[in-house]
PDB file of C-alpha atoms in Angstrom:
ATOM      1  CA  MET O   1      -9.814   6.992 -20.214  1.00 80.00           C
ATOM      2  CA  ARG O   2      -6.024   6.973 -19.621  1.00 86.00           C
ATOM      3  CA  ARG O   3      -6.366   9.945 -17.236  1.00 89.00           C
ATOM      4  CA  GLU O   4      -9.205   8.292 -15.365  1.00 90.00           C
ATOM      5  CA  PHE O   5      -7.214   5.067 -15.143  1.00 90.00           C
ATOM      6  CA  ALA O   6      -4.246   6.920 -13.698  1.00 91.00           C
ATOM      7  CA  LEU O   7      -6.384   8.853 -11.214  1.00 93.00           C
ATOM      8  CA  ILE O   8      -7.994   5.650  -9.892  1.00 93.00           C
ATOM      9  CA  LEU O   9      -4.650   3.941  -9.588  1.00 93.00           C
ATOM     10  CA  LEU O  10      -3.229   6.949  -7.711  1.00 95.00           C
ATOM     11  CA  ALA O  11      -6.252   7.052  -5.339  1.00 95.00           C
ATOM     12  CA  GLY O  12      -5.832   3.385  -4.516  1.00 95.00           C
ATOM     13  CA  ALA O  13      -2.010   3.552  -3.995  1.00 96.00           C
ATOM     14  CA  ALA O  14      -2.388   6.696  -1.852  1.00 96.00           C
ATOM     15  CA  GLY O  15      -5.095   4.945   0.259  1.00 96.00           C
ATOM     16  CA  ALA O  16      -2.829   1.863   0.772  1.00 96.00           C
ATOM     17  CA  GLY O  17       0.194   4.038   1.537  1.00 96.00           C
ATOM     18  CA  LEU O  18      -1.779   6.002   4.125  1.00 97.00           C
ATOM     19  CA  VAL O  19      -2.900   2.798   5.907  1.00 96.00           C
ATOM     20  CA  VAL O  20       0.738   1.484   5.990  1.00 96.00           C
ATOM     21  CA  LEU O  21       1.899   4.864   7.406  1.00 96.00           C
ATOM     22  CA  ALA O  22      -0.883   5.001   9.987  1.00 95.00           C
ATOM     23  CA  VAL O  23      -0.378   1.565  11.389  1.00 95.00           C
ATOM     24  CA  ARG O  24       3.282   2.350  12.051  1.00 95.00           C
ATOM     25  CA  GLN O  25       2.341   5.141  14.441  1.00 94.00           C
ATOM     26  CA  ALA O  26       1.770   4.858  18.250  1.00 92.00           C
ATOM     27  CA  TRP O  27      -1.946   4.011  18.885  1.00 92.00           C
ATOM     28  CA  ALA O  28      -1.548   3.585  22.688  1.00 91.00           C
ATOM     29  CA  HIS O  29       0.777   3.875  25.632  1.00 90.00           C
ATOM     30  CA  ALA O  30       1.231   1.257  28.277  1.00 89.00           C
ATOM     31  CA  VAL O  31       2.311   2.774  31.583  1.00 88.00           C
ATOM     32  CA  PHE O  32       3.784   0.557  34.242  1.00 84.00           C
ATOM     33  CA  SER O  33       4.491   1.607  37.845  1.00 79.00           C
ATOM     34  CA  PRO O  34       7.351  -0.590  39.300  1.00 74.00           C
ATOM     35  CA  PRO O  35       8.268  -0.305  43.016  1.00 74.00           C
ATOM     36  CA  LYS O  36      10.201   2.796  43.978  1.00 78.00           C
ATOM     37  CA  PRO O  37      12.807   4.079  43.364  1.00 79.00           C
ATOM     38  CA  LEU O  38      12.371   2.673  39.867  1.00 75.00           C
ATOM     39  CA  PRO O  39      10.791   5.233  37.517  1.00 80.00           C
ATOM     40  CA  VAL O  40       7.494   4.804  35.749  1.00 79.00           C
ATOM     41  CA  GLN O  41       7.802   3.062  32.418  1.00 83.00           C
ATOM     42  CA  ASP O  42       5.900   4.353  29.347  1.00 85.00           C
ATOM     43  CA  ILE O  43       5.920   1.972  26.370  1.00 89.00           C
ATOM     44  CA  ALA O  44       4.425   3.038  23.013  1.00 90.00           C
ATOM     45  CA  VAL O  45       2.363   0.442  21.117  1.00 92.00           C
ATOM     46  CA  THR O  46       1.924   0.891  17.432  1.00 93.00           C
ATOM     47  CA  GLY O  47      -1.082   0.080  15.329  1.00 93.00           C
ATOM     48  CA  GLN O  48       0.890  -2.661  13.617  1.00 93.00           C
ATOM     49  CA  GLN O  49       1.208  -4.437  16.869  1.00 92.00           C
ATOM     50  CA  LEU O  50      -2.510  -4.152  17.722  1.00 92.00           C
ATOM     51  CA  VAL O  51      -4.064  -4.788  14.311  1.00 92.00           C
ATOM     52  CA  PRO O  52      -1.405  -6.395  12.105  1.00 93.00           C
ATOM     53  CA  LEU O  53      -4.120  -7.525   9.606  1.00 94.00           C
ATOM     54  CA  ALA O  54      -4.767  -3.917   8.514  1.00 95.00           C
ATOM     55  CA  GLY O  55      -1.205  -3.425   7.402  1.00 94.00           C
ATOM     56  CA  ALA O  56      -1.065  -6.792   5.665  1.00 96.00           C
ATOM     57  CA  LEU O  57      -4.293  -6.147   3.775  1.00 96.00           C
ATOM     58  CA  ALA O  58      -2.969  -2.669   2.589  1.00 96.00           C
ATOM     59  CA  LEU O  59       0.114  -4.334   1.257  1.00 96.00           C
ATOM     60  CA  ALA O  60      -2.017  -6.858  -0.506  1.00 96.00           C
ATOM     61  CA  ALA O  61      -3.984  -4.005  -2.050  1.00 96.00           C
ATOM     62  CA  LEU O  62      -0.832  -2.515  -3.485  1.00 95.00           C
ATOM     63  CA  ALA O  63      -0.043  -5.914  -5.053  1.00 95.00           C
ATOM     64  CA  CYS O  64      -3.633  -5.902  -6.422  1.00 95.00           C
ATOM     65  CA  LEU O  65      -3.198  -2.594  -8.031  1.00 94.00           C
ATOM     66  CA  ALA O  66      -0.134  -3.883  -9.804  1.00 93.00           C
ATOM     67  CA  ALA O  67      -2.317  -6.764 -11.164  1.00 92.00           C
ATOM     68  CA  VAL O  68      -4.892  -4.280 -12.303  1.00 92.00           C
ATOM     69  CA  ILE O  69      -2.244  -2.506 -14.394  1.00 91.00           C
ATOM     70  CA  ALA O  70      -1.033  -5.724 -15.917  1.00 89.00           C
ATOM     71  CA  THR O  71      -4.432  -7.216 -16.813  1.00 88.00           C
ATOM     72  CA  ARG O  72      -7.474  -6.198 -18.888  1.00 86.00           C
ATOM     73  CA  SER O  73     -11.080  -7.002 -19.543  1.00 87.00           C
ATOM     74  CA  VAL O  74     -12.935  -9.437 -17.191  1.00 90.00           C
ATOM     75  CA  ILE O  75      -9.692 -10.367 -15.380  1.00 92.00           C
ATOM     76  CA  ARG O  76      -9.105  -6.744 -14.457  1.00 92.00           C
ATOM     77  CA  ARG O  77     -12.749  -6.406 -13.183  1.00 92.00           C
ATOM     78  CA  ALA O  78     -12.167  -9.410 -10.979  1.00 94.00           C
ATOM     79  CA  PHE O  79      -9.149  -7.782  -9.393  1.00 94.00           C
ATOM     80  CA  GLY O  80     -11.213  -4.719  -8.873  1.00 94.00           C
ATOM     81  CA  VAL O  81     -13.696  -6.712  -6.867  1.00 95.00           C
ATOM     82  CA  LEU O  82     -10.715  -8.242  -4.847  1.00 96.00           C
ATOM     83  CA  LEU O  83      -9.382  -4.796  -4.365  1.00 96.00           C
ATOM     84  CA  ALA O  84     -12.696  -3.493  -2.919  1.00 96.00           C
ATOM     85  CA  ALA O  85     -12.861  -6.652  -0.665  1.00 97.00           C
ATOM     86  CA  LEU O  86      -9.348  -5.879   0.686  1.00 96.00           C
ATOM     87  CA  GLY O  87     -10.370  -2.286   1.506  1.00 96.00           C
ATOM     88  CA  VAL O  88     -13.433  -3.510   3.332  1.00 96.00           C
ATOM     89  CA  GLY O  89     -11.277  -5.932   5.311  1.00 96.00           C
ATOM     90  CA  THR O  90      -8.795  -3.170   6.159  1.00 96.00           C
ATOM     91  CA  ALA O  91     -11.549  -0.910   7.564  1.00 95.00           C
ATOM     92  CA  VAL O  92     -13.112  -3.723   9.629  1.00 95.00           C
ATOM     93  CA  ALA O  93      -9.699  -4.582  11.124  1.00 93.00           C
ATOM     94  CA  ALA O  94      -9.022  -0.892  11.987  1.00 91.00           C
ATOM     95  CA  ALA O  95     -12.525  -0.416  13.499  1.00 89.00           C
ATOM     96  CA  THR O  96     -12.020  -3.348  15.924  1.00 86.00           C
ATOM     97  CA  ALA O  97     -11.997  -2.072  19.531  1.00 80.00           C
ATOM     98  CA  VAL O  98      -8.503  -1.903  21.032  1.00 83.00           C
ATOM     99  CA  ARG O  99      -8.599  -3.795  24.251  1.00 86.00           C
ATOM    100  CA  THR O 100      -6.522  -2.935  27.349  1.00 86.00           C
ATOM    101  CA  SER O 101      -5.242  -6.503  27.644  1.00 85.00           C
ATOM    102  CA  ALA O 102      -3.953  -6.452  24.034  1.00 87.00           C
ATOM    103  CA  VAL O 103      -2.076  -3.202  24.617  1.00 89.00           C
ATOM    104  CA  LEU O 104      -0.432  -4.431  27.818  1.00 87.00           C
ATOM    105  CA  ALA O 105       0.492  -7.749  26.190  1.00 87.00           C
ATOM    106  CA  ALA O 106       2.015  -5.993  23.237  1.00 87.00           C
ATOM    107  CA  ALA O 107       3.993  -3.725  25.498  1.00 87.00           C
ATOM    108  CA  ARG O 108       5.357  -6.570  27.505  1.00 84.00           C
ATOM    109  CA  ALA O 109       6.323  -8.468  24.330  1.00 84.00           C
ATOM    110  CA  SER O 110       8.092  -5.379  22.957  1.00 80.00           C
ATOM    111  CA  ALA O 111      10.062  -5.087  26.252  1.00 76.00           C
ATOM    112  CA  LEU O 112      10.933  -8.845  26.128  1.00 72.00           C
ATOM    113  CA  ASP O 113      12.342  -8.380  22.712  1.00 68.00           C
ATOM    114  CA  GLY O 114      14.764  -5.677  23.841  1.00 54.00           C
ATOM    115  CA  PRO O 115      18.484  -6.038  23.568  1.00 44.00           C
ATOM    116  CA  LEU O 116      18.958  -7.214  27.189  1.00 38.00           C
ATOM    117  CA  GLY O 117      16.372  -9.911  26.999  1.00 38.00           C
ATOM    118  CA  GLY O 118      14.417 -11.280  29.989  1.00 36.00           C
ATOM    119  CA  SER O 119      12.060  -8.720  31.540  1.00 37.00           C
ATOM    120  CA  THR O 120      14.192  -5.613  30.938  1.00 39.00           C
ATOM    121  CA  THR O 121      15.322  -3.514  27.994  1.00 40.00           C
ATOM    122  CA  SER O 122      17.028  -0.129  27.732  1.00 41.00           C
ATOM    123  CA  GLY O 123      15.161   3.148  27.809  1.00 45.00           C
ATOM    124  CA  SER O 124      15.377   6.722  28.876  1.00 45.00           C
ATOM    125  CA  SER O 125      13.570   8.755  31.384  1.00 45.00           C
ATOM    126  CA  SER O 126      12.116  12.309  30.995  1.00 46.00           C
ATOM    127  CA  GLY O 127      15.359  13.772  32.103  1.00 47.00           C
ATOM    128  CA  GLY O 128      17.257  12.002  29.355  1.00 48.00           C
ATOM    129  CA  ALA O 129      19.068   9.521  31.594  1.00 45.00           C
ATOM    130  CA  VAL O 130      19.356   6.029  30.181  1.00 46.00           C
ATOM    131  CA  HIS O 131      18.091   3.180  32.503  1.00 46.00           C
ATOM    132  CA  GLU O 132      16.579  -0.306  32.239  1.00 50.00           C
ATOM    133  CA  ILE O 133      12.871  -0.683  31.675  1.00 54.00           C
ATOM    134  CA  VAL O 134      11.410  -3.089  34.289  1.00 51.00           C
ATOM    135  CA  ILE O 135       8.044  -4.435  33.443  1.00 60.00           C
ATOM    136  CA  ALA O 136       6.617  -4.776  36.950  1.00 54.00           C
ATOM    137  CA  GLY O 137       3.764  -3.386  38.928  1.00 57.00           C
ATOM    138  CA  PRO O 138       0.223  -2.578  37.669  1.00 67.00           C
ATOM    139  CA  GLY O 139      -0.135  -1.315  34.153  1.00 76.00           C
ATOM    140  CA  ARG O 140      -2.609   1.224  32.626  1.00 83.00           C
ATOM    141  CA  VAL O 141      -3.356   2.117  29.139  1.00 87.00           C
ATOM    142  CA  MET O 142      -3.631   5.485  27.500  1.00 87.00           C
ATOM    143  CA  LEU O 143      -5.135   5.481  23.954  1.00 87.00           C
ATOM    144  CA  ALA O 144      -3.588   8.020  21.597  1.00 83.00           C
ATOM    145  CA  GLY O 145      -4.293   6.632  18.199  1.00 84.00           C
ATOM    146  CA  ALA O 146      -7.724   7.962  17.294  1.00 89.00           C
ATOM    147  CA  PRO O 147      -6.435  10.197  14.513  1.00 93.00           C
ATOM    148  CA  TRP O 148      -4.318   7.453  13.004  1.00 93.00           C
ATOM    149  CA  ARG O 149      -7.261   4.991  13.174  1.00 92.00           C
ATOM    150  CA  ALA O 150      -9.271   7.614  11.190  1.00 94.00           C
ATOM    151  CA  ALA O 151      -6.457   7.770   8.725  1.00 95.00           C
ATOM    152  CA  VAL O 152      -6.638   4.036   8.330  1.00 96.00           C
ATOM    153  CA  LEU O 153     -10.380   4.169   7.638  1.00 96.00           C
ATOM    154  CA  ALA O 154      -9.869   6.987   5.148  1.00 96.00           C
ATOM    155  CA  GLY O 155      -7.238   4.911   3.324  1.00 96.00           C
ATOM    156  CA  ALA O 156      -9.442   1.924   3.362  1.00 96.00           C
ATOM    157  CA  ALA O 157     -12.260   3.943   1.878  1.00 97.00           C
ATOM    158  CA  ALA O 158      -9.935   5.048  -1.038  1.00 96.00           C
ATOM    159  CA  ILE O 159      -9.089   1.389  -1.642  1.00 96.00           C
ATOM    160  CA  VAL O 160     -12.727   0.396  -1.808  1.00 97.00           C
ATOM    161  CA  LEU O 161     -13.549   3.242  -4.194  1.00 96.00           C
ATOM    162  CA  ALA O 162     -10.605   2.260  -6.412  1.00 95.00           C
ATOM    163  CA  GLY O 163     -11.780  -1.313  -6.446  1.00 94.00           C
ATOM    164  CA  LEU O 164     -15.310  -0.509  -7.211  1.00 95.00           C
ATOM    165  CA  ALA O 165     -14.284   1.920 -10.001  1.00 94.00           C
ATOM    166  CA  THR O 166     -12.006  -0.840 -11.436  1.00 93.00           C
ATOM    167  CA  ALA O 167     -14.813  -3.424 -11.384  1.00 92.00           C
ATOM    168  CA  TRP O 168     -17.168  -0.940 -13.119  1.00 91.00           C
ATOM    169  CA  ARG O 169     -15.092   0.705 -15.761  1.00 87.00           C
ATOM    170  CA  GLY O 170     -11.815  -1.297 -15.706  1.00 81.00           C
ATOM    171  CA  ALA O 171     -12.589  -3.089 -18.956  1.00 83.00           C
ATOM    172  CA  ARG O 172     -12.640   0.282 -20.845  1.00 85.00           C
ATOM    173  CA  TRP O 173      -9.215   1.313 -19.632  1.00 86.00           C
ATOM    174  CA  PRO O 174      -6.202   0.790 -21.771  1.00 82.00           C
ATOM    175  CA  ALA O 175      -3.993  -2.222 -21.160  1.00 77.00           C
ATOM    176  CA  MET O 176      -0.256  -1.826 -20.220  1.00 63.00           C
ATOM    177  CA  GLY O 177       0.886  -3.763 -23.236  1.00 50.00           C
ATOM    178  CA  ALA O 178      -1.255  -1.801 -25.814  1.00 45.00           C
ATOM    179  CA  ARG O 179       0.958   1.200 -25.984  1.00 49.00           C
ATOM    180  CA  TYR O 180       4.060  -1.091 -26.214  1.00 43.00           C
ATOM    181  CA  GLU O 181       2.595  -2.913 -29.150  1.00 47.00           C
ATOM    182  CA  ARG O 182       1.865   0.371 -31.029  1.00 48.00           C
ATOM    183  CA  GLU O 183       5.330   1.656 -30.346  1.00 51.00           C
ATOM    184  CA  ARG O 184       6.876  -1.625 -31.484  1.00 49.00           C
ATOM    185  CA  THR O 185       4.779  -1.362 -34.770  1.00 51.00           C
ATOM    186  CA  VAL O 186       5.782   2.178 -35.433  1.00 47.00           C
ATOM    187  CA  THR O 187       9.407   1.245 -34.842  1.00 50.00           C
ATOM    188  CA  ALA O 188       9.175  -1.638 -37.232  1.00 48.00           C
ATOM    189  CA  ASP O 189       7.572   0.512 -39.913  1.00 56.00           C
ATOM    190  CA  SER O 190      10.272   3.191 -39.534  1.00 57.00           C
ATOM    191  CA  ALA O 191      13.042   0.533 -39.750  1.00 56.00           C
ATOM    192  CA  GLY O 192      11.462  -0.899 -42.983  1.00 59.00           C
ATOM    193  CA  MET O 193      11.201   2.546 -44.521  1.00 57.00           C
ATOM    194  CA  TRP O 194      14.848   3.317 -43.858  1.00 58.00           C
ATOM    195  CA  GLU O 195      15.823  -0.047 -45.309  1.00 65.00           C
ATOM    196  CA  SER O 196      13.813   0.645 -48.405  1.00 61.00           C
ATOM    197  CA  LEU O 197      15.464   3.993 -48.786  1.00 57.00           C
ATOM    198  CA  SER O 198      18.933   2.573 -48.436  1.00 65.00           C
ATOM    199  CA  ARG O 199      18.084   0.229 -51.348  1.00 64.00           C
ATOM    200  CA  ASP O 200      16.908   3.146 -53.544  1.00 63.00           C
ATOM    201  CA  VAL O 201      13.288   1.954 -53.294  1.00 60.00           C
ATOM    202  CA  ASP O 202      10.536   4.360 -52.800  1.00 58.00           C
ATOM    203  CA  PRO O 203       8.615   3.041 -49.658  1.00 55.00           C
ATOM    204  CA  THR O 204       5.477   5.131 -50.528  1.00 57.00           C
ATOM    205  CA  VAL O 205       4.784   3.146 -53.744  1.00 57.00           C
ATOM    206  CA  ASP O 206       3.071  -0.147 -53.274  1.00 55.00           C
ATOM    207  CA  ASP O 207       4.456  -3.335 -54.962  1.00 56.00           C
ATOM    208  CA  ALA O 208       1.755  -3.460 -57.728  1.00 54.00           C
ATOM    209  CA  THR O 209       2.472   0.065 -58.839  1.00 55.00           C
ATOM    210  CA  ARG O 210       6.243  -0.561 -58.610  1.00 53.00           C
ATOM    211  CA  GLY O 211       5.824  -3.681 -60.865  1.00 53.00           C
TER     212      GLY O 211
END
């Protein structure tokens, strides 16, 4: 049971970590063509900018896993159901179609948050020269996040499976405090035995026999 518990927790944590990693990668590129002689601007847009809900739900799943460790019985099963729901929500958020307007809006917002403010920010061209990014002219979108979206779906599936397994078998798994209570009992018994020996009393003889 302990090994099963550890494997389920590891699967859920790995799935949530995979989601968090995947949404931080570039899912699309917004390409702007300002008037010449200004260079073409290529701005990467991450999954976190496009589907922030997926990353938030994955972090919530990690917190839910911590609650699974700390609880037991019916409460643990309830957290298992919640964990499965968070995984489903993550998958739905990642499966939402990425719209061109959303990518362009995220790219413009990213440029406006640059160190120079306004409509420009610093950047570099293909030759390595540093220049200002000017958001002007028509923009087109190139999607590049299909592998990362698949990774989010895989991570979400791991979260769902961990939640379902917890809801099904979580009540049988050991509680976090059970081992601590056993260790504390053993420590107390050992301390009592050494105290008896220090008083020249045989700890293996019960009180009735000793009387």
